[in-house]
PDB file of C-alpha atoms in Angstrom:
ATOM      1  CA  MET A 211      35.642  -8.198  92.562  1.00 43.00           C
ATOM      2  CA  THR A 212      35.218  -8.690  88.853  1.00 49.00           C
ATOM      3  CA  ALA A 213      36.127  -5.669  86.788  1.00 49.00           C
ATOM      4  CA  THR A 214      33.606  -4.708  84.189  1.00 51.00           C
ATOM      5  CA  GLN A 215      35.082  -4.246  80.918  1.00 52.00           C
ATOM      6  CA  THR A 216      33.266  -1.758  78.194  1.00 52.00           C
ATOM      7  CA  ARG A 217      33.651  -2.529  74.630  1.00 54.00           C
ATOM      8  CA  PRO A 218      33.581   0.313  72.394  1.00 52.00           C
ATOM      9  CA  ALA A 219      31.283   1.013  70.134  1.00 52.00           C
ATOM     10  CA  PRO A 220      32.075   0.624  66.376  1.00 52.00           C
ATOM     11  CA  GLY A 221      33.254   3.637  65.056  1.00 50.00           C
ATOM     12  CA  ALA A 222      34.136   5.179  68.041  1.00 50.00           C
ATOM     13  CA  THR A 223      37.557   6.173  68.966  1.00 51.00           C
ATOM     14  CA  GLY A 224      40.139   3.567  69.836  1.00 50.00           C
ATOM     15  CA  SER A 225      38.127   0.621  68.290  1.00 50.00           C
ATOM     16  CA  PRO A 226      39.708  -1.767  66.307  1.00 56.00           C
ATOM     17  CA  VAL A 227      40.043  -1.375  62.665  1.00 52.00           C
ATOM     18  CA  VAL A 228      39.848  -4.449  60.599  1.00 55.00           C
ATOM     19  CA  PRO A 229      42.644  -4.551  57.831  1.00 59.00           C
ATOM     20  CA  GLY A 230      41.320  -4.155  54.149  1.00 60.00           C
ATOM     21  CA  ALA A 231      37.854  -3.574  55.512  1.00 65.00           C
ATOM     22  CA  PRO A 232      37.232  -0.364  53.446  1.00 72.00           C
ATOM     23  CA  ARG A 233      38.911  -1.985  50.332  1.00 73.00           C
ATOM     24  CA  ARG A 234      36.549  -5.239  50.724  1.00 73.00           C
ATOM     25  CA  ALA A 235      33.647  -3.012  50.987  1.00 74.00           C
ATOM     26  CA  ARG A 236      34.239  -1.189  47.813  1.00 75.00           C
ATOM     27  CA  ALA A 237      34.570  -4.480  45.846  1.00 72.00           C
ATOM     28  CA  ARG A 238      31.238  -5.690  47.130  1.00 76.00           C
ATOM     29  CA  ASN A 239      29.685  -2.449  46.139  1.00 79.00           C
ATOM     30  CA  SER A 240      31.278  -2.545  42.568  1.00 81.00           C
ATOM     31  CA  MET A 241      30.728  -6.223  41.934  1.00 82.00           C
ATOM     32  CA  PRO A 242      27.155  -5.761  40.453  1.00 82.00           C
ATOM     33  CA  TYR A 243      28.335  -3.193  38.013  1.00 83.00           C
ATOM     34  CA  LEU A 244      31.544  -5.421  37.104  1.00 85.00           C
ATOM     35  CA  LEU A 245      28.763  -8.498  36.281  1.00 86.00           C
ATOM     36  CA  LEU A 246      26.715  -6.095  34.119  1.00 86.00           C
ATOM     37  CA  ALA A 247      29.707  -4.498  32.312  1.00 87.00           C
ATOM     38  CA  PRO A 248      30.079  -7.490  29.700  1.00 89.00           C
ATOM     39  CA  ALA A 249      26.365  -7.501  28.753  1.00 87.00           C
ATOM     40  CA  VAL A 250      26.489  -3.540  28.319  1.00 86.00           C
ATOM     41  CA  LEU A 251      29.858  -3.663  26.155  1.00 89.00           C
ATOM     42  CA  ALA A 252      28.114  -6.287  24.156  1.00 88.00           C
ATOM     43  CA  LEU A 253      25.090  -4.327  23.526  1.00 84.00           C
ATOM     44  CA  ILE A 254      27.189  -1.236  22.940  1.00 84.00           C
ATOM     45  CA  VAL A 255      28.951  -3.035  20.002  1.00 84.00           C
ATOM     46  CA  LEU A 256      26.098  -5.106  18.921  1.00 86.00           C
ATOM     47  CA  LEU A 257      23.593  -2.451  18.753  1.00 82.00           C
ATOM     48  CA  GLY A 258      24.934   0.806  19.528  1.00 84.00           C
ATOM     49  CA  TRP A 259      28.189   0.639  16.883  1.00 86.00           C
ATOM     50  CA  PRO A 260      25.615  -0.379  13.914  1.00 86.00           C
ATOM     51  CA  ALA A 261      23.141   2.528  14.940  1.00 86.00           C
ATOM     52  CA  VAL A 262      25.909   5.366  14.834  1.00 88.00           C
ATOM     53  CA  ASN A 263      27.228   4.034  11.359  1.00 89.00           C
ATOM     54  CA  VAL A 264      23.346   4.455   9.899  1.00 89.00           C
ATOM     55  CA  ILE A 265      23.375   7.779  11.156  1.00 91.00           C
ATOM     56  CA  VAL A 266      26.578   8.606   9.820  1.00 91.00           C
ATOM     57  CA  THR A 267      25.669   6.731   6.334  1.00 90.00           C
ATOM     58  CA  SER A 268      22.518   9.104   6.094  1.00 90.00           C
ATOM     59  CA  PHE A 269      25.044  12.255   5.691  1.00 92.00           C
ATOM     60  CA  ARG A 270      26.771  10.638   2.927  1.00 89.00           C
ATOM     61  CA  LYS A 271      25.960  10.081  -0.734  1.00 88.00           C
ATOM     62  CA  LEU A 272      26.344   6.357  -0.724  1.00 86.00           C
ATOM     63  CA  ASP A 273      25.106   4.767  -4.205  1.00 86.00           C
ATOM     64  CA  LEU A 274      26.519   1.670  -5.611  1.00 81.00           C
ATOM     65  CA  GLY A 275      29.189   3.662  -7.501  1.00 83.00           C
ATOM     66  CA  GLU A 276      30.796   5.324  -4.398  1.00 82.00           C
ATOM     67  CA  LEU A 277      30.448   1.721  -2.520  1.00 80.00           C
ATOM     68  CA  THR A 278      32.777   0.184  -5.391  1.00 81.00           C
ATOM     69  CA  ARG A 279      35.353   2.889  -5.513  1.00 82.00           C
ATOM     70  CA  GLY A 280      35.427   3.600  -1.499  1.00 80.00           C
ATOM     71  CA  GLU A 281      34.632   6.700  -1.804  1.00 81.00           C
ATOM     72  CA  ILE A 282      33.404   8.999   1.178  1.00 82.00           C
ATOM     73  CA  THR A 283      30.913  11.963  -0.199  1.00 85.00           C
ATOM     74  CA  TRP A 284      29.791  14.003   2.732  1.00 88.00           C
ATOM     75  CA  ILE A 285      26.263  15.853   1.579  1.00 90.00           C
ATOM     76  CA  GLY A 286      24.724  16.958   4.758  1.00 87.00           C
ATOM     77  CA  PHE A 287      21.436  16.837   5.219  1.00 90.00           C
ATOM     78  CA  ASP A 288      20.521  16.350   1.356  1.00 90.00           C
ATOM     79  CA  ASN A 289      18.983  12.807   2.158  1.00 89.00           C
ATOM     80  CA  TYR A 290      16.783  14.087   4.305  1.00 91.00           C
ATOM     81  CA  THR A 291      15.742  16.778   2.304  1.00 91.00           C
ATOM     82  CA  GLU A 292      14.845  14.577  -0.692  1.00 89.00           C
ATOM     83  CA  ILE A 293      12.852  12.181   1.447  1.00 89.00           C
ATOM     84  CA  LEU A 294      10.960  14.947   3.618  1.00 90.00           C
ATOM     85  CA  GLY A 295      10.012  16.834   0.298  1.00 89.00           C
ATOM     86  CA  ASP A 296       8.798  13.621  -0.990  1.00 86.00           C
ATOM     87  CA  PRO A 297       4.812  13.479  -0.649  1.00 87.00           C
ATOM     88  CA  ASP A 298       5.207  10.169  -1.103  1.00 89.00           C
ATOM     89  CA  PHE A 299       7.051   9.356   1.688  1.00 90.00           C
ATOM     90  CA  TRP A 300       4.277  11.292   4.082  1.00 91.00           C
ATOM     91  CA  THR A 301       1.782   9.017   2.557  1.00 93.00           C
ATOM     92  CA  VAL A 302       3.825   5.727   3.735  1.00 92.00           C
ATOM     93  CA  VAL A 303       4.608   7.244   7.133  1.00 91.00           C
ATOM     94  CA  VAL A 304       0.767   7.667   7.426  1.00 93.00           C
ATOM     95  CA  ARG A 305      -0.064   4.247   6.087  1.00 94.00           C
ATOM     96  CA  THR A 306       2.244   2.529   8.413  1.00 93.00           C
ATOM     97  CA  VAL A 307       0.983   4.213  11.300  1.00 91.00           C
ATOM     98  CA  VAL A 308      -2.563   3.453  10.612  1.00 94.00           C
ATOM     99  CA  PHE A 309      -1.722  -0.233   9.421  1.00 94.00           C
ATOM    100  CA  THR A 310       0.179  -0.417  12.674  1.00 93.00           C
ATOM    101  CA  ALA A 311      -2.628   0.647  14.994  1.00 93.00           C
ATOM    102  CA  SER A 312      -4.887  -1.455  13.210  1.00 95.00           C
ATOM    103  CA  ILE A 313      -3.300  -4.490  13.553  1.00 95.00           C
ATOM    104  CA  VAL A 314      -2.037  -4.106  17.137  1.00 94.00           C
ATOM    105  CA  ALA A 315      -6.047  -3.274  18.121  1.00 95.00           C
ATOM    106  CA  ALA A 316      -7.099  -6.577  16.724  1.00 95.00           C
ATOM    107  CA  THR A 317      -4.263  -8.287  18.227  1.00 95.00           C
ATOM    108  CA  VAL A 318      -4.629  -7.426  21.655  1.00 94.00           C
ATOM    109  CA  PHE A 319      -8.445  -7.299  21.478  1.00 95.00           C
ATOM    110  CA  GLY A 320      -8.360 -10.859  19.783  1.00 94.00           C
ATOM    111  CA  ALA A 321      -5.982 -11.967  22.110  1.00 94.00           C
ATOM    112  CA  LEU A 322      -7.700 -11.059  25.262  1.00 93.00           C
ATOM    113  CA  LEU A 323     -10.987 -12.473  24.248  1.00 93.00           C
ATOM    114  CA  LEU A 324      -8.971 -15.928  23.607  1.00 94.00           C
ATOM    115  CA  ALA A 325      -7.346 -15.568  26.938  1.00 92.00           C
ATOM    116  CA  LEU A 326     -10.631 -15.073  28.709  1.00 91.00           C
ATOM    117  CA  LEU A 327     -12.138 -18.306  26.753  1.00 92.00           C
ATOM    118  CA  MET A 328      -9.226 -20.240  28.252  1.00 91.00           C
ATOM    119  CA  ARG A 329      -9.813 -19.237  31.757  1.00 87.00           C
ATOM    120  CA  HIS A 330     -13.271 -20.468  31.560  1.00 86.00           C
ATOM    121  CA  VAL A 331     -13.613 -23.525  28.960  1.00 89.00           C
ATOM    122  CA  PRO A 332     -12.875 -26.991  30.493  1.00 89.00           C
ATOM    123  CA  VAL A 333      -9.518 -28.410  30.339  1.00 90.00           C
ATOM    124  CA  LEU A 334      -9.809 -30.675  27.022  1.00 92.00           C
ATOM    125  CA  PRO A 335     -10.963 -27.871  24.763  1.00 91.00           C
ATOM    126  CA  ARG A 336      -8.256 -25.499  26.543  1.00 91.00           C
ATOM    127  CA  ALA A 337      -5.539 -27.906  25.770  1.00 92.00           C
ATOM    128  CA  VAL A 338      -6.768 -28.079  21.970  1.00 93.00           C
ATOM    129  CA  LEU A 339      -6.954 -24.508  21.818  1.00 92.00           C
ATOM    130  CA  GLN A 340      -3.292 -23.872  23.390  1.00 92.00           C
ATOM    131  CA  ILE A 341      -1.949 -26.384  20.918  1.00 93.00           C
ATOM    132  CA  SER A 342      -3.705 -24.704  18.103  1.00 92.00           C
ATOM    133  CA  LEU A 343      -2.043 -21.137  19.223  1.00 92.00           C
ATOM    134  CA  LEU A 344       1.253 -22.933  19.740  1.00 91.00           C
ATOM    135  CA  LEU A 345       1.379 -24.358  15.831  1.00 91.00           C
ATOM    136  CA  ALA A 346       0.077 -20.962  14.416  1.00 90.00           C
ATOM    137  CA  TRP A 347       2.745 -19.160  16.600  1.00 91.00           C
ATOM    138  CA  ALA A 348       5.932 -21.417  15.408  1.00 90.00           C
ATOM    139  CA  MET A 349       4.825 -21.660  11.784  1.00 91.00           C
ATOM    140  CA  PRO A 350       7.374 -20.114   9.797  1.00 90.00           C
ATOM    141  CA  GLN A 351       6.468 -16.503   8.219  1.00 89.00           C
ATOM    142  CA  LEU A 352       7.302 -16.994   4.519  1.00 88.00           C
ATOM    143  CA  ALA A 353       5.244 -20.656   4.891  1.00 91.00           C
ATOM    144  CA  ALA A 354       2.267 -18.842   6.255  1.00 91.00           C
ATOM    145  CA  THR A 355       2.419 -15.799   3.734  1.00 92.00           C
ATOM    146  CA  THR A 356       2.295 -18.755   1.063  1.00 91.00           C
ATOM    147  CA  VAL A 357      -0.560 -20.367   2.592  1.00 92.00           C
ATOM    148  CA  PHE A 358      -2.263 -17.146   2.798  1.00 92.00           C
ATOM    149  CA  GLN A 359      -1.445 -16.314  -0.795  1.00 91.00           C
ATOM    150  CA  TRP A 360      -3.290 -19.577  -1.987  1.00 91.00           C
ATOM    151  CA  ILE A 361      -6.162 -19.093   0.498  1.00 92.00           C
ATOM    152  CA  PHE A 362      -6.961 -15.675  -0.985  1.00 92.00           C
ATOM    153  CA  ASP A 363      -5.913 -16.164  -4.680  1.00 89.00           C
ATOM    154  CA  GLN A 364      -8.347 -14.909  -7.221  1.00 87.00           C
ATOM    155  CA  GLN A 365      -8.809 -18.208  -9.204  1.00 85.00           C
ATOM    156  CA  TYR A 366      -8.218 -20.924  -6.868  1.00 85.00           C
ATOM    157  CA  GLY A 367      -8.462 -19.715  -3.643  1.00 87.00           C
ATOM    158  CA  ILE A 368     -10.641 -21.531  -1.028  1.00 90.00           C
ATOM    159  CA  LEU A 369     -12.082 -18.585   0.109  1.00 91.00           C
ATOM    160  CA  ASN A 370     -13.380 -17.193  -2.774  1.00 90.00           C
ATOM    161  CA  LYS A 371     -14.931 -20.668  -3.565  1.00 90.00           C
ATOM    162  CA  THR A 372     -16.619 -20.739  -0.412  1.00 91.00           C
ATOM    163  CA  LEU A 373     -18.101 -17.307  -0.852  1.00 90.00           C
ATOM    164  CA  VAL A 374     -19.622 -18.739  -3.764  1.00 90.00           C
ATOM    165  CA  LEU A 375     -20.830 -21.590  -2.241  1.00 90.00           C
ATOM    166  CA  LEU A 376     -22.497 -19.680   0.549  1.00 89.00           C
ATOM    167  CA  GLY A 377     -24.102 -17.643  -2.198  1.00 86.00           C
ATOM    168  CA  PHE A 378     -21.968 -14.566  -2.657  1.00 85.00           C
ATOM    169  CA  GLU A 379     -21.765 -15.075  -6.565  1.00 84.00           C
ATOM    170  CA  SER A 380     -19.770 -11.698  -6.786  1.00 83.00           C
ATOM    171  CA  PHE A 381     -16.929 -13.312  -4.968  1.00 83.00           C
ATOM    172  CA  ALA A 382     -16.483 -15.647  -8.054  1.00 84.00           C
ATOM    173  CA  GLY A 383     -12.757 -14.519  -9.571  1.00 82.00           C
ATOM    174  CA  SER A 384     -12.721 -11.387  -7.042  1.00 85.00           C
ATOM    175  CA  SER A 385      -8.992 -10.741  -6.570  1.00 87.00           C
ATOM    176  CA  TRP A 386      -8.242  -9.692  -3.026  1.00 90.00           C
ATOM    177  CA  PHE A 387      -4.877  -8.011  -3.946  1.00 90.00           C
ATOM    178  CA  ALA A 388      -6.508  -5.431  -6.794  1.00 88.00           C
ATOM    179  CA  THR A 389      -5.838  -2.531  -4.451  1.00 90.00           C
ATOM    180  CA  GLY A 390      -3.253  -1.488  -1.564  1.00 89.00           C
ATOM    181  CA  ALA A 391      -5.920  -1.455   1.271  1.00 91.00           C
ATOM    182  CA  SER A 392      -7.411  -4.757   0.259  1.00 91.00           C
ATOM    183  CA  THR A 393      -3.576  -6.103  -0.066  1.00 92.00           C
ATOM    184  CA  LEU A 394      -2.776  -4.456   3.437  1.00 93.00           C
ATOM    185  CA  THR A 395      -5.892  -6.226   4.959  1.00 93.00           C
ATOM    186  CA  VAL A 396      -4.663  -9.509   3.792  1.00 93.00           C
ATOM    187  CA  VAL A 397      -1.405  -8.679   5.354  1.00 93.00           C
ATOM    188  CA  GLY A 398      -3.120  -7.356   8.351  1.00 94.00           C
ATOM    189  CA  ILE A 399      -4.942 -10.702   8.771  1.00 94.00           C
ATOM    190  CA  LEU A 400      -1.491 -12.859   8.567  1.00 94.00           C
ATOM    191  CA  ILE A 401       0.030 -10.822  11.040  1.00 94.00           C
ATOM    192  CA  VAL A 402      -3.014 -10.939  13.546  1.00 94.00           C
ATOM    193  CA  TRP A 403      -2.974 -14.608  13.095  1.00 94.00           C
ATOM    194  CA  GLN A 404       0.700 -15.130  14.149  1.00 92.00           C
ATOM    195  CA  ALA A 405       0.682 -12.504  16.817  1.00 93.00           C
ATOM    196  CA  VAL A 406      -2.339 -13.424  18.595  1.00 94.00           C
ATOM    197  CA  PRO A 407      -1.007 -16.885  19.918  1.00 93.00           C
ATOM    198  CA  PHE A 408       1.983 -14.966  22.036  1.00 93.00           C
ATOM    199  CA  VAL A 409       0.027 -12.310  23.380  1.00 94.00           C
ATOM    200  CA  ALA A 410      -3.046 -14.756  24.466  1.00 94.00           C
ATOM    201  CA  MET A 411      -0.810 -16.873  26.228  1.00 93.00           C
ATOM    202  CA  THR A 412       0.883 -14.083  27.925  1.00 93.00           C
ATOM    203  CA  LEU A 413      -2.474 -12.817  28.982  1.00 93.00           C
ATOM    204  CA  TYR A 414      -3.629 -16.044  30.271  1.00 93.00           C
ATOM    205  CA  ALA A 415      -0.774 -16.592  32.518  1.00 91.00           C
ATOM    206  CA  ALA A 416      -1.935 -13.118  33.988  1.00 91.00           C
ATOM    207  CA  LEU A 417      -5.361 -14.371  34.341  1.00 90.00           C
ATOM    208  CA  LEU A 418      -4.173 -17.503  36.355  1.00 89.00           C
ATOM    209  CA  GLY A 419      -2.402 -15.331  38.798  1.00 86.00           C
ATOM    210  CA  VAL A 420      -5.664 -13.540  39.905  1.00 84.00           C
ATOM    211  CA  PRO A 421      -6.625 -15.234  43.278  1.00 84.00           C
ATOM    212  CA  LYS A 422      -9.877 -16.996  42.928  1.00 82.00           C
ATOM    213  CA  ASP A 423     -11.204 -15.888  46.214  1.00 84.00           C
ATOM    214  CA  LEU A 424     -11.945 -12.519  44.778  1.00 83.00           C
ATOM    215  CA  TYR A 425     -14.119 -14.289  42.052  1.00 80.00           C
ATOM    216  CA  GLU A 426     -15.885 -16.393  45.007  1.00 80.00           C
ATOM    217  CA  SER A 427     -16.705 -13.063  47.005  1.00 83.00           C
ATOM    218  CA  ALA A 428     -17.797 -11.279  43.828  1.00 81.00           C
ATOM    219  CA  GLY A 429     -20.053 -13.977  43.378  1.00 80.00           C
ATOM    220  CA  ILE A 430     -21.277 -14.363  46.804  1.00 82.00           C
ATOM    221  CA  ASP A 431     -21.900 -10.351  46.358  1.00 78.00           C
ATOM    222  CA  GLY A 432     -24.061 -11.004  43.331  1.00 79.00           C
ATOM    223  CA  ALA A 433     -21.924  -9.411  40.714  1.00 79.00           C
ATOM    224  CA  SER A 434     -22.759  -9.684  37.257  1.00 80.00           C
ATOM    225  CA  GLY A 435     -20.026 -10.985  34.927  1.00 78.00           C
ATOM    226  CA  TRP A 436     -19.234  -7.299  33.423  1.00 85.00           C
ATOM    227  CA  GLN A 437     -18.782  -6.142  37.097  1.00 84.00           C
ATOM    228  CA  THR A 438     -16.748  -8.765  37.981  1.00 85.00           C
ATOM    229  CA  PHE A 439     -14.332  -8.059  34.942  1.00 85.00           C
ATOM    230  CA  ALA A 440     -14.257  -4.887  35.518  1.00 84.00           C
ATOM    231  CA  THR A 441     -13.581  -4.554  39.287  1.00 85.00           C
ATOM    232  CA  ILE A 442     -11.261  -7.649  39.525  1.00 86.00           C
ATOM    233  CA  THR A 443      -9.973  -9.125  36.245  1.00 85.00           C
ATOM    234  CA  TRP A 444      -9.221  -5.690  34.548  1.00 87.00           C
ATOM    235  CA  PRO A 445      -7.080  -4.042  37.352  1.00 86.00           C
ATOM    236  CA  HIS A 446      -4.825  -7.176  37.351  1.00 85.00           C
ATOM    237  CA  LEU A 447      -4.835  -7.847  33.542  1.00 88.00           C
ATOM    238  CA  LYS A 448      -3.959  -4.264  32.897  1.00 87.00           C
ATOM    239  CA  PRO A 449      -0.242  -3.954  33.687  1.00 85.00           C
ATOM    240  CA  VAL A 450       0.399  -6.981  31.184  1.00 89.00           C
ATOM    241  CA  LEU A 451      -2.106  -5.871  28.725  1.00 90.00           C
ATOM    242  CA  MET A 452       0.047  -2.516  28.482  1.00 88.00           C
ATOM    243  CA  ILE A 453       3.415  -4.134  28.185  1.00 88.00           C
ATOM    244  CA  VAL A 454       1.957  -6.536  25.302  1.00 91.00           C
ATOM    245  CA  THR A 455       0.477  -3.724  23.561  1.00 90.00           C
ATOM    246  CA  PHE A 456       3.823  -1.536  23.801  1.00 87.00           C
ATOM    247  CA  LEU A 457       5.593  -4.675  22.246  1.00 88.00           C
ATOM    248  CA  SER A 458       3.046  -5.250  19.793  1.00 91.00           C
ATOM    249  CA  ILE A 459       3.838  -1.711  18.503  1.00 90.00           C
ATOM    250  CA  LEU A 460       7.466  -2.073  18.335  1.00 87.00           C
ATOM    251  CA  TRP A 461       6.965  -5.578  16.122  1.00 89.00           C
ATOM    252  CA  ASP A 462       4.253  -4.623  14.085  1.00 91.00           C
ATOM    253  CA  PHE A 463       5.781  -1.052  12.939  1.00 90.00           C
ATOM    254  CA  LYS A 464       8.763  -2.801  11.272  1.00 88.00           C
ATOM    255  CA  VAL A 465       7.095  -5.681   9.931  1.00 91.00           C
ATOM    256  CA  PHE A 466       8.531  -6.373   6.466  1.00 91.00           C
ATOM    257  CA  SER A 467       8.472  -9.927   5.271  1.00 90.00           C
ATOM    258  CA  GLN A 468       4.807 -10.662   4.985  1.00 91.00           C
ATOM    259  CA  VAL A 469       4.430  -7.390   3.238  1.00 91.00           C
ATOM    260  CA  TRP A 470       7.218  -7.882   0.543  1.00 91.00           C
ATOM    261  CA  ALA A 471       6.375 -11.644  -0.028  1.00 90.00           C
ATOM    262  CA  ILE A 472       2.767 -10.883  -0.739  1.00 90.00           C
ATOM    263  CA  ARG A 473       2.844  -8.292  -3.436  1.00 87.00           C
ATOM    264  CA  GLU A 474       6.491  -6.502  -2.611  1.00 86.00           C
ATOM    265  CA  GLY A 475       4.499  -3.075  -1.637  1.00 86.00           C
ATOM    266  CA  GLY A 476       2.169  -3.252  -4.516  1.00 82.00           C
ATOM    267  CA  PRO A 477       0.122  -2.514  -6.538  1.00 86.00           C
ATOM    268  CA  ASN A 478       1.571   0.386  -7.575  1.00 86.00           C
ATOM    269  CA  GLY A 479       3.147   0.950  -4.452  1.00 86.00           C
ATOM    270  CA  GLY A 480      -0.387   0.872  -2.571  1.00 89.00           C
ATOM    271  CA  SER A 481       0.925  -1.465   0.263  1.00 91.00           C
ATOM    272  CA  THR A 482       4.298  -0.084   0.767  1.00 92.00           C
ATOM    273  CA  THR A 483       5.383   0.831   4.124  1.00 92.00           C
ATOM    274  CA  LEU A 484       8.251   2.408   5.912  1.00 90.00           C
ATOM    275  CA  PRO A 485      10.368  -0.933   6.025  1.00 91.00           C
ATOM    276  CA  VAL A 486       9.366  -1.777   2.240  1.00 92.00           C
ATOM    277  CA  LEU A 487      10.309   1.839   1.230  1.00 90.00           C
ATOM    278  CA  GLN A 488      13.784   1.284   2.993  1.00 89.00           C
ATOM    279  CA  TYR A 489      14.194  -1.842   1.399  1.00 90.00           C
ATOM    280  CA  LEU A 490      13.338  -0.183  -2.100  1.00 88.00           C
ATOM    281  CA  GLU A 491      15.825   2.764  -1.545  1.00 85.00           C
ATOM    282  CA  GLY A 492      18.831   0.618  -0.051  1.00 84.00           C
ATOM    283  CA  ILE A 493      18.986  -2.724  -1.533  1.00 83.00           C
ATOM    284  CA  ALA A 494      16.815  -2.585  -4.662  1.00 84.00           C
ATOM    285  CA  GLY A 495      17.552   0.952  -5.471  1.00 83.00           C
ATOM    286  CA  LYS A 496      21.081   0.748  -4.476  1.00 85.00           C
ATOM    287  CA  HIS A 497      20.608   4.387  -2.747  1.00 87.00           C
ATOM    288  CA  PHE A 498      22.206   3.201   0.464  1.00 89.00           C
ATOM    289  CA  GLY A 499      22.631   6.744   2.047  1.00 89.00           C
ATOM    290  CA  LEU A 500      19.225   7.712   1.315  1.00 89.00           C
ATOM    291  CA  ALA A 501      17.935   4.414   2.789  1.00 89.00           C
ATOM    292  CA  ALA A 502      19.835   4.989   5.956  1.00 90.00           C
ATOM    293  CA  ALA A 503      18.106   8.624   6.175  1.00 91.00           C
ATOM    294  CA  VAL A 504      14.860   6.674   5.972  1.00 90.00           C
ATOM    295  CA  SER A 505      15.887   4.259   8.761  1.00 89.00           C
ATOM    296  CA  VAL A 506      16.565   7.075  11.037  1.00 91.00           C
ATOM    297  CA  LEU A 507      13.204   8.700  10.040  1.00 90.00           C
ATOM    298  CA  MET A 508      11.700   5.592  10.732  1.00 89.00           C
ATOM    299  CA  VAL A 509      12.997   5.310  14.219  1.00 88.00           C
ATOM    300  CA  LEU A 510      11.875   9.355  14.914  1.00 89.00           C
ATOM    301  CA  VAL A 511       8.366   8.331  14.104  1.00 86.00           C
ATOM    302  CA  LEU A 512       8.414   5.200  16.275  1.00 86.00           C
ATOM    303  CA  VAL A 513       9.785   6.881  19.097  1.00 86.00           C
ATOM    304  CA  VAL A 514       6.809   9.885  18.505  1.00 85.00           C
ATOM    305  CA  VAL A 515       4.260   6.955  18.629  1.00 81.00           C
ATOM    306  CA  CYS A 516       5.899   5.157  21.609  1.00 82.00           C
ATOM    307  CA  ALA A 517       6.272   8.457  23.652  1.00 83.00           C
ATOM    308  CA  GLN A 518       2.488   9.129  22.988  1.00 78.00           C
ATOM    309  CA  TYR A 519       1.605   5.932  24.103  1.00 77.00           C
ATOM    310  CA  LEU A 520       3.622   6.240  27.151  1.00 77.00           C
ATOM    311  CA  ARG A 521       2.371   9.610  27.901  1.00 79.00           C
ATOM    312  CA  LEU A 522      -1.206   8.140  27.910  1.00 73.00           C
ATOM    313  CA  LEU A 523      -0.308   4.968  29.860  1.00 71.00           C
ATOM    314  CA  LEU A 524       1.424   7.100  32.736  1.00 73.00           C
ATOM    315  CA  ARG A 525      -1.644   9.455  32.762  1.00 72.00           C
ATOM    316  CA  SER A 526      -4.051   6.881  33.309  1.00 64.00           C
ATOM    317  CA  GLN A 527      -1.857   5.431  36.047  1.00 63.00           C
ATOM    318  CA  GLU A 528      -1.778   8.793  37.815  1.00 58.00           C
ATOM    319  CA  VAL A 529      -5.753   8.878  37.605  1.00 51.00           C
ATOM    320  CA  GLU A 530      -6.022   5.664  39.140  1.00 57.00           C
ATOM    321  CA  LEU A 531      -3.767   6.897  41.834  1.00 54.00           C
TER     322      LEU A 531
END
């Protein structure tokens, strides 16, 4: 007769215990955190510590004299009181928010049209368009700013000369930088021109992920172009569109180089935005504590704007669900 042996279930009393198994399990579970630790530490050192220094500096009087003598003078919320009590600051805040919203909307709308165009044109025109977008995106900011200054120049700009040749005589010698609004319009066109390529290529990549079978089914069912876009293209494109819109808000809110290079926030401060104000108070005015307070307030404004955008985004997703 053959004796039948029953093997005890794992974890039951009398089951063999592998030496070091709990230790290896803990090591295996902690391995992802150990791999992420260097990156987290680098972010804390490179981003967290400077941010803390900016906040601490905003509570100090740190002008050129204090910086040279190495003095530490704590003044509490005096920097914030001075900034918030200045009516010009709130004008700059409203101008920055409106300017950011305008160029983000123009960027996303133009990029969406270009992405849809690349989706439907033949191979050769699409290649030419993509190369043109890549060249516009790769052009250095200051070089592009110089080109736009010549295009919109009052005397020698090609735009005024072209408009005059088309019969618009009133544009002869017209200055596009006479007011803050017109200056920001030129800056906005420049920013949109350089921002559209990245957003358009991202949306085009998202369009390539839409199954062609869905478009074929819509064509068989007799759906119009708008119906096809609303029921097929838009649902697949919306998540990517929301992401690039969010990124555009972050990037365009802190634009400095183009605004400063065009007219240094002029004329008469009419094109000054929050990043330019920060530079004028800190580097140009040598009021580093005041500039740090502007930086903190700028981050708070950006947090409020992004929070409102994320709230609307989450609400729209809840409605769809």
